Amino acid sequence: MANIKASIITIGDELLIGQTIDTNSAWIARQLNALGIDVVRRIAVGDNVPDIRKALDEEIATCDTVLITGGLGPTADDITKPLLCEYFGGKMKVDERVLEHVKEMFIRRNRPFLERNLKQAEVPDNCTVLFNRMGTAPGMLFERNGKLIISMPGVPFEMMAIMEDGVLPLYKSRFKSDAMVHRTLITAGEGESFIAERIADIENALPHYIRLAYLPSLGMVKLRLTGRKENEEGLIGEVEAWQRKLHERLANIVVAAEDIPFEQILGNLLNEKGATIALAESCTGGYISHLITQVAGASKYLKGCIVPYLIEVKENVLGVQKETLGAYGAVSEPVAREMAERVREKLNSDYSISITGILDVDKVEGETAAPRTAWIAVASATETQAKEFRFNHDRIRNKESAAIMAMFMLWKFIKGRP
């Protein structure tokens, strides 16, 4: 079965100058990949008619479908819709259903309907309108020589709504691709080169229709197996058998056998144990708490978070002894241990995490600890463990890394792993 090829074109000067990060392409690519559609190219072009036309010519010539985002608003720099109308030889018309929807949205928002907003209801007469329940700019579907060209707004949640409501169902009915099966293992605490060496024989034994990808991120490496065959029969079982082999080999570093963020991995473990946690975050400023509360149902296990950023707050609010702070400094093992123990006691939780450190590249006056250093401690009613971590990046990356390391440290502590 021939693979279906897709291309994604994102439009907007803001993408080229780095003012806006293109998250649309990544989301679209994941949805298409799940359908077995190959994204062969991703292109960003500015608000420039010749460049957009050139991109359309090239991508339509080589792909079965082209997805375009951006340039569908009511302002002067939103040029995609008139350009596509001309490109496909149509004329603009008002779509009554879209017009009614646009007016209703302005009424609900208690805003006046301006004449320029009438443009939102204008569409080429040779396109199929893709309704946008989340916004005022509809998507558009054009066909040329059996190929599908789809244009959507650049606003991510509007694009997602159009994809889910109209585009993905269309692709499922129109394109018949090879069966594709993904399985994932998430590891923590070991780099991808070390992992690759440990599983080299397994990777070399994979059949040609099953591929292994290494996807490193902060503190973790995701291993993704992808199986692709014309017939799905037996493929799921095959991919899962290889997943089990990898899991057995890497058992000491595998933290999950599904594609979920680490805060959810930790939350699942706490739910499984019926346990609660409390946090004392100094240098991360509540970032660990932020991550944990990204997961629905976190209130079942998160008691709360204290952010003792200043020394006096560590002492007067959290209860760290003045003598400990004076003798060892705020960034030290004894202080991290006391922080973890005090916050667990104050919030009456089963477990706790504390972190104190200097995540900047520069040394802090009056502090003996080196820059880009953190002490992390975890505690239960019977035991406290602490460990020093050193980081190599800027302040933001170091904060993100420290948060993952802290959650991983608690996960190992609860699991009884060294």
Coordinates of C-alpha atoms in Angstrom, one line a residue:
M1 CA 0.0 0.0 0.0
A2 CA 1.4 3.4 -1.0
N3 CA 2.1 5.8 1.8
I4 CA 0.1 9.0 1.9
K5 CA 2.3 12.0 1.9
A6 CA 1.5 15.3 3.6
S7 CA 3.1 18.7 3.9
I8 CA 2.5 21.4 6.4
I9 CA 2.8 25.1 5.5
T10 CA 2.7 27.7 8.3
I11 CA 2.2 31.3 7.3
G12 CA 3.2 34.4 9.3
D13 CA 6.2 36.8 9.6
E14 CA 6.0 36.2 13.4
L15 CA 7.1 32.6 12.9
L16 CA 10.1 33.6 10.9
I17 CA 11.5 36.2 13.3
G18 CA 11.0 33.9 16.3
Q19 CA 8.3 36.1 17.9
T20 CA 5.9 33.1 17.9
I21 CA 6.8 29.5 18.3
D22 CA 5.2 27.1 15.8
T23 CA 3.4 24.5 17.9
N24 CA 0.7 23.9 15.2
S25 CA 3.0 21.8 13.0
A26 CA 4.0 19.5 15.8
W27 CA 0.4 18.9 16.9
I28 CA -0.7 18.3 13.3
A29 CA 2.2 16.0 12.6
R30 CA 1.3 13.9 15.6
Q31 CA -2.3 13.5 14.5
L32 CA -1.3 12.6 10.9
N33 CA 1.3 10.1 12.2
A34 CA -1.4 8.4 14.2
L35 CA -3.4 7.9 11.0
G36 CA -0.4 6.5 9.2
I37 CA 0.1 9.6 7.0
D38 CA 3.7 10.6 6.4
V39 CA 4.5 14.3 7.0
V40 CA 7.4 14.7 4.5
R41 CA 8.0 18.4 4.9
R42 CA 7.2 21.3 7.2
I43 CA 7.6 24.8 5.7
A44 CA 7.3 28.3 7.3
V45 CA 6.8 31.3 5.0
G46 CA 6.2 34.9 5.7
D47 CA 3.2 37.1 4.9
N48 CA 4.4 37.3 1.3
V49 CA 2.3 36.3 -1.7
P50 CA 5.1 35.1 -4.0
D51 CA 6.6 32.9 -1.3
I52 CA 3.2 31.4 -0.4
R53 CA 2.4 30.7 -4.0
K54 CA 5.8 29.0 -4.5
A55 CA 5.3 26.9 -1.4
L56 CA 1.9 25.8 -2.7
D57 CA 3.2 24.9 -6.1
E58 CA 6.0 22.8 -4.7
E59 CA 4.0 21.0 -2.0
I60 CA 0.9 20.2 -4.1
A61 CA 3.2 18.8 -6.8
T62 CA 4.8 16.2 -4.4
C63 CA 2.2 15.5 -1.7
D64 CA -1.3 14.0 -1.5
T65 CA -2.5 16.6 1.0
V66 CA -1.2 20.0 2.1
L67 CA -2.3 21.6 5.4
I68 CA -1.9 25.4 5.8
T69 CA -2.2 27.4 9.0
G70 CA -2.3 31.2 9.4
G71 CA -3.4 34.3 7.6
L72 CA -7.2 33.9 7.9
G73 CA -8.0 36.8 10.2
P74 CA -9.7 40.2 9.4
T75 CA -6.6 42.4 9.3
A76 CA -4.6 43.6 6.4
D77 CA -1.8 41.1 6.9
D78 CA -4.2 38.2 6.7
I79 CA -3.6 37.4 3.0
T80 CA -4.1 33.6 2.8
K81 CA -7.8 33.5 2.0
P82 CA -7.8 35.9 -1.0
L83 CA -4.6 34.3 -2.3
L84 CA -6.1 30.8 -2.2
C85 CA -9.3 32.1 -3.8
E86 CA -7.2 33.4 -6.7
Y87 CA -4.9 30.4 -6.8
F88 CA -7.8 28.0 -7.2
G89 CA -9.7 30.2 -9.6
G90 CA -12.7 31.1 -7.4
K91 CA -14.7 34.1 -6.3
M92 CA -15.4 35.4 -2.8
K93 CA -18.9 35.0 -1.4
V94 CA -20.5 35.4 2.0
D95 CA -21.3 32.0 3.7
E96 CA -24.6 32.6 5.6
R97 CA -23.9 29.9 8.2
V98 CA -20.5 31.4 9.0
L99 CA -21.9 34.9 9.1
E100 CA -24.6 33.8 11.6
H101 CA -21.9 32.1 13.7
V102 CA -19.6 35.1 13.7
K103 CA -22.4 37.5 14.8
E104 CA -23.4 35.1 17.6
M105 CA -19.9 35.0 18.9
F106 CA -19.7 38.8 19.0
I107 CA -23.0 38.9 20.9
R108 CA -21.8 36.4 23.4
R109 CA -18.7 38.4 23.9
N110 CA -20.7 41.6 24.3
R111 CA -18.7 43.3 21.5
P112 CA -19.9 45.3 18.5
F113 CA -19.9 43.6 15.1
L114 CA -17.6 45.7 12.9
E115 CA -17.8 45.9 9.1
R116 CA -14.3 44.4 8.8
N117 CA -15.5 41.3 10.7
L118 CA -17.8 40.6 7.8
K119 CA -14.7 39.4 6.0
Q120 CA -14.6 36.4 8.3
A121 CA -17.8 35.1 6.7
E122 CA -16.4 35.5 3.1
V123 CA -15.0 32.3 1.5
P124 CA -14.1 31.2 -2.0
D125 CA -17.0 29.8 -3.8
N126 CA -15.0 26.7 -4.9
C127 CA -14.1 25.6 -1.4
T128 CA -15.8 23.4 1.1
V129 CA -16.2 25.3 4.4
L130 CA -14.8 23.7 7.5
F131 CA -16.8 25.0 10.4
N132 CA -14.8 26.6 13.3
R133 CA -16.7 26.2 16.5
M134 CA -14.0 27.9 18.5
G135 CA -13.5 31.1 16.5
T136 CA -14.7 33.3 13.7
A137 CA -12.4 32.3 10.8
P138 CA -13.6 29.1 9.1
G139 CA -11.3 26.5 7.6
M140 CA -11.4 25.8 3.9
L141 CA -10.9 22.6 1.8
F142 CA -9.9 22.7 -1.8
E143 CA -9.3 19.8 -4.2
R144 CA -7.0 19.6 -7.2
N145 CA -6.3 16.5 -9.2
G146 CA -7.5 14.3 -6.3
K147 CA -5.3 16.1 -3.8
L148 CA -6.6 17.8 -0.7
I149 CA -5.5 21.3 0.3
I150 CA -6.7 22.5 3.7
S151 CA -6.4 26.0 5.1
M152 CA -7.0 26.7 8.8
P153 CA -6.5 29.6 11.3
G154 CA -3.2 29.9 13.0
V155 CA -4.7 30.2 16.5
P156 CA -3.9 26.8 17.9
F157 CA -7.1 25.9 19.7
E158 CA -9.1 27.0 16.6
M159 CA -6.9 24.9 14.3
M160 CA -7.3 21.9 16.6
A161 CA -11.1 22.2 16.6
I162 CA -11.2 22.2 12.8
M163 CA -8.8 19.3 12.6
E164 CA -10.8 17.2 15.1
D165 CA -14.3 18.1 13.7
G166 CA -13.6 18.1 10.0
V167 CA -10.1 17.2 8.8
L168 CA -9.3 14.0 10.7
P169 CA -12.6 12.3 9.9
L170 CA -12.2 13.3 6.3
Y171 CA -8.7 11.7 6.2
K172 CA -9.9 8.6 7.8
S173 CA -12.6 8.1 5.2
R174 CA -10.5 9.2 2.2
F175 CA -7.0 7.8 2.8
K176 CA -6.3 4.1 3.5
S177 CA -2.8 3.9 4.9
D178 CA -0.6 1.1 6.3
A179 CA -1.5 0.1 9.8
M180 CA 0.7 1.8 12.4
V181 CA 1.3 0.8 16.0
H182 CA 3.3 2.8 18.5
R183 CA 4.5 1.7 21.9
T184 CA 6.6 3.7 24.4
L185 CA 8.9 3.2 27.3
I186 CA 10.0 6.2 29.4
T187 CA 13.3 6.0 31.2
A188 CA 15.0 8.3 33.7
G189 CA 18.4 8.7 35.1
E190 CA 20.5 7.4 32.2
G191 CA 21.6 9.1 28.9
E192 CA 20.6 7.9 25.5
S193 CA 24.1 6.8 24.5
F194 CA 24.3 4.5 27.5
I195 CA 20.9 3.1 26.8
A196 CA 21.7 2.5 23.2
E197 CA 24.8 0.5 24.2
R198 CA 22.7 -1.6 26.6
I199 CA 20.1 -2.5 24.0
A200 CA 22.2 -2.6 20.8
D201 CA 21.5 -6.4 20.2
I202 CA 17.8 -5.9 20.6
E203 CA 17.7 -2.9 18.3
N204 CA 19.8 -4.8 15.7
A205 CA 17.3 -7.7 15.8
L206 CA 14.2 -5.6 15.0
P207 CA 12.5 -6.5 11.8
H208 CA 12.5 -3.9 9.0
Y209 CA 8.9 -2.9 9.7
I210 CA 9.5 -2.0 13.3
R211 CA 11.7 1.0 14.2
L212 CA 13.1 2.3 17.4
A213 CA 13.5 6.0 18.1
Y214 CA 15.3 7.7 21.0
L215 CA 13.6 10.9 22.2
P216 CA 15.7 12.6 24.9
S217 CA 14.3 15.3 27.1
L218 CA 15.1 16.9 30.4
G219 CA 16.3 14.0 32.7
M220 CA 14.5 11.4 30.6
V221 CA 14.8 9.4 27.4
K222 CA 11.6 8.2 25.7
L223 CA 12.0 5.0 23.6
R224 CA 9.3 4.7 20.9
L225 CA 8.7 1.6 18.9
T226 CA 6.8 2.1 15.7
G227 CA 5.5 -0.9 13.7
R228 CA 4.1 -0.4 10.2
K229 CA 2.5 -3.0 8.0
E230 CA -0.2 -3.2 5.4
N231 CA -2.1 -5.6 7.6
E232 CA -2.6 -4.8 11.3
E233 CA -3.2 -8.4 12.2
G234 CA -0.5 -9.6 14.6
L235 CA 1.4 -6.2 14.5
I236 CA 0.2 -5.1 17.9
G237 CA 1.4 -8.3 19.5
E238 CA 4.8 -8.1 17.7
V239 CA 5.5 -4.5 18.8
E240 CA 4.4 -5.2 22.4
A241 CA 6.7 -8.3 22.5
W242 CA 9.7 -6.1 21.5
Q243 CA 8.5 -3.5 24.1
R244 CA 8.6 -6.2 26.8
K245 CA 12.2 -7.2 25.7
L246 CA 13.3 -3.6 26.1
H247 CA 11.5 -3.3 29.4
E248 CA 13.2 -6.4 30.8
R249 CA 16.6 -5.2 29.8
L250 CA 16.1 -1.6 31.1
A251 CA 14.0 -2.5 34.2
N252 CA 16.1 -0.4 36.6
I253 CA 15.5 2.8 34.7
V254 CA 12.0 2.4 33.2
V255 CA 9.5 4.6 34.9
A256 CA 6.5 4.1 32.6
A257 CA 5.3 2.0 29.6
E258 CA 3.1 4.8 28.2
D259 CA 3.7 8.2 26.8
I260 CA 2.8 10.5 29.7
P261 CA 4.7 13.3 31.5
F262 CA 6.7 12.6 34.6
E263 CA 4.3 14.5 36.9
Q264 CA 1.6 12.1 35.8
I265 CA 3.9 9.1 36.4
L266 CA 4.5 10.3 39.9
G267 CA 0.8 11.0 40.4
N268 CA -0.2 7.5 39.3
L269 CA 2.2 6.1 41.8
L270 CA 0.9 8.2 44.6
N271 CA -2.7 7.3 43.7
E272 CA -1.7 3.6 43.6
K273 CA -0.2 3.9 47.1
G274 CA -3.0 6.1 48.5
A275 CA -0.2 8.5 49.6
T276 CA 0.1 12.3 49.8
I277 CA 3.0 14.7 49.3
A278 CA 4.0 18.2 50.4
L279 CA 6.6 20.5 48.8
A280 CA 9.1 23.0 50.0
E281 CA 10.5 24.8 47.0
S282 CA 13.1 27.5 47.3
C283 CA 15.1 27.8 44.0
T284 CA 12.3 26.3 41.8
G285 CA 9.8 28.8 43.2
G286 CA 6.8 26.5 43.1
Y287 CA 7.5 25.0 39.6
I288 CA 7.3 21.4 40.9
S289 CA 3.9 22.2 42.3
H290 CA 2.9 23.8 39.0
L291 CA 3.8 20.6 37.1
I292 CA 2.0 18.4 39.6
T293 CA -1.2 20.4 39.4
Q294 CA -1.1 20.1 35.6
V295 CA -2.5 16.6 36.1
A296 CA -6.3 16.3 36.7
G297 CA -7.0 15.0 40.2
A298 CA -3.8 16.2 41.7
S299 CA -5.7 17.3 44.8
K300 CA -6.0 13.7 45.8
Y301 CA -2.3 13.5 46.7
L302 CA -0.8 17.1 46.8
K303 CA -1.3 18.6 50.3
G304 CA 0.4 21.9 49.4
C305 CA 3.5 23.8 48.7
I306 CA 5.6 26.3 50.7
V307 CA 8.0 28.5 48.8
P308 CA 10.6 29.6 51.4
Y309 CA 12.6 31.7 48.9
L310 CA 14.3 33.9 51.6
I311 CA 16.3 32.6 54.6
E312 CA 13.9 34.2 57.1
V313 CA 11.0 32.4 55.5
K314 CA 12.9 29.1 55.7
E315 CA 13.4 29.8 59.4
N316 CA 10.2 31.5 60.5
V317 CA 7.6 29.9 58.3
L318 CA 9.0 26.5 57.5
G319 CA 10.8 26.0 60.8
V320 CA 14.4 25.3 59.7
Q321 CA 16.7 25.9 62.7
K322 CA 18.6 29.1 62.7
E323 CA 21.7 27.2 63.8
T324 CA 21.5 24.9 60.8
L325 CA 21.2 27.9 58.4
G326 CA 24.1 29.7 60.1
A327 CA 26.4 26.7 60.2
Y328 CA 25.9 25.3 56.7
G329 CA 24.2 28.0 54.6
A330 CA 20.9 27.9 52.8
V331 CA 22.2 25.6 50.0
S332 CA 23.3 22.6 51.9
E333 CA 22.4 19.0 52.7
P334 CA 21.3 19.7 56.3
V335 CA 19.0 22.5 55.3
A336 CA 17.5 20.5 52.5
R337 CA 16.8 17.6 55.0
E338 CA 15.2 19.9 57.5
M339 CA 13.1 21.6 54.8
A340 CA 11.7 18.2 53.7
E341 CA 11.0 17.0 57.3
R342 CA 9.4 20.3 58.4
V343 CA 7.1 20.7 55.4
R344 CA 6.0 17.0 55.7
E345 CA 5.1 17.6 59.4
K346 CA 3.4 21.0 58.8
L347 CA 1.2 19.8 56.0
N348 CA 0.7 16.3 57.5
S349 CA 1.7 14.4 54.3
D350 CA 3.1 10.9 53.8
Y351 CA 6.0 12.1 51.7
S352 CA 7.7 15.4 50.9
I353 CA 10.2 17.0 48.5
S354 CA 12.4 19.9 49.3
I355 CA 14.8 21.8 47.1
T356 CA 17.3 24.6 47.8
G357 CA 19.9 25.8 45.4
I358 CA 21.5 28.4 43.1
L359 CA 20.3 27.8 39.5
D360 CA 22.0 30.9 38.0
V361 CA 25.4 30.8 36.4
D362 CA 26.8 33.5 38.8
K363 CA 27.8 33.0 42.4
V364 CA 25.5 34.4 45.1
E365 CA 27.1 36.8 47.5
G366 CA 27.4 35.4 51.0
E367 CA 26.6 31.8 49.8
T368 CA 29.3 29.2 49.9
A369 CA 27.6 26.8 47.4
A370 CA 28.7 26.8 43.8
P371 CA 26.4 28.3 41.0
R372 CA 24.1 25.9 39.2
T373 CA 23.9 23.6 42.3
A374 CA 20.9 22.3 44.2
W375 CA 20.3 20.1 47.1
I376 CA 17.1 18.0 46.9
A377 CA 15.7 16.0 49.8
V378 CA 12.8 13.6 50.0
A379 CA 11.2 12.4 53.3
S380 CA 8.8 10.0 54.8
A381 CA 7.8 9.5 58.5
T382 CA 10.8 7.2 59.0
E383 CA 13.5 8.2 56.5
T384 CA 15.0 11.3 54.8
Q385 CA 17.3 11.2 51.8
A386 CA 19.2 14.1 50.3
K387 CA 21.4 14.4 47.1
E388 CA 23.4 17.2 45.5
F389 CA 22.7 18.0 41.8
R390 CA 24.8 20.1 39.4
F391 CA 23.4 21.6 36.2
N392 CA 24.9 22.9 33.0
H393 CA 22.4 25.2 31.4
D394 CA 20.8 28.6 32.0
R395 CA 18.5 29.5 34.8
I396 CA 15.3 28.4 33.1
R397 CA 16.6 25.0 31.9
N398 CA 18.2 24.4 35.2
K399 CA 14.9 25.0 37.0
E400 CA 13.1 22.6 34.6
S401 CA 15.8 19.9 35.1
A402 CA 15.8 20.3 38.9
A403 CA 12.0 19.8 39.0
I404 CA 12.2 16.5 37.0
M405 CA 15.1 15.3 39.1
A406 CA 13.2 16.1 42.3
M407 CA 10.1 14.1 41.2
F408 CA 12.3 11.3 39.9
M409 CA 14.1 11.2 43.3
L410 CA 10.8 10.9 45.1
W411 CA 9.5 8.2 42.7
K412 CA 12.6 6.1 43.4
F413 CA 12.3 6.7 47.1
I414 CA 8.7 5.4 47.1
K415 CA 9.6 2.5 44.9
G416 CA 12.6 1.6 47.1
R417 CA 15.1 1.9 44.2
P418 CA 18.7 3.1 44.8

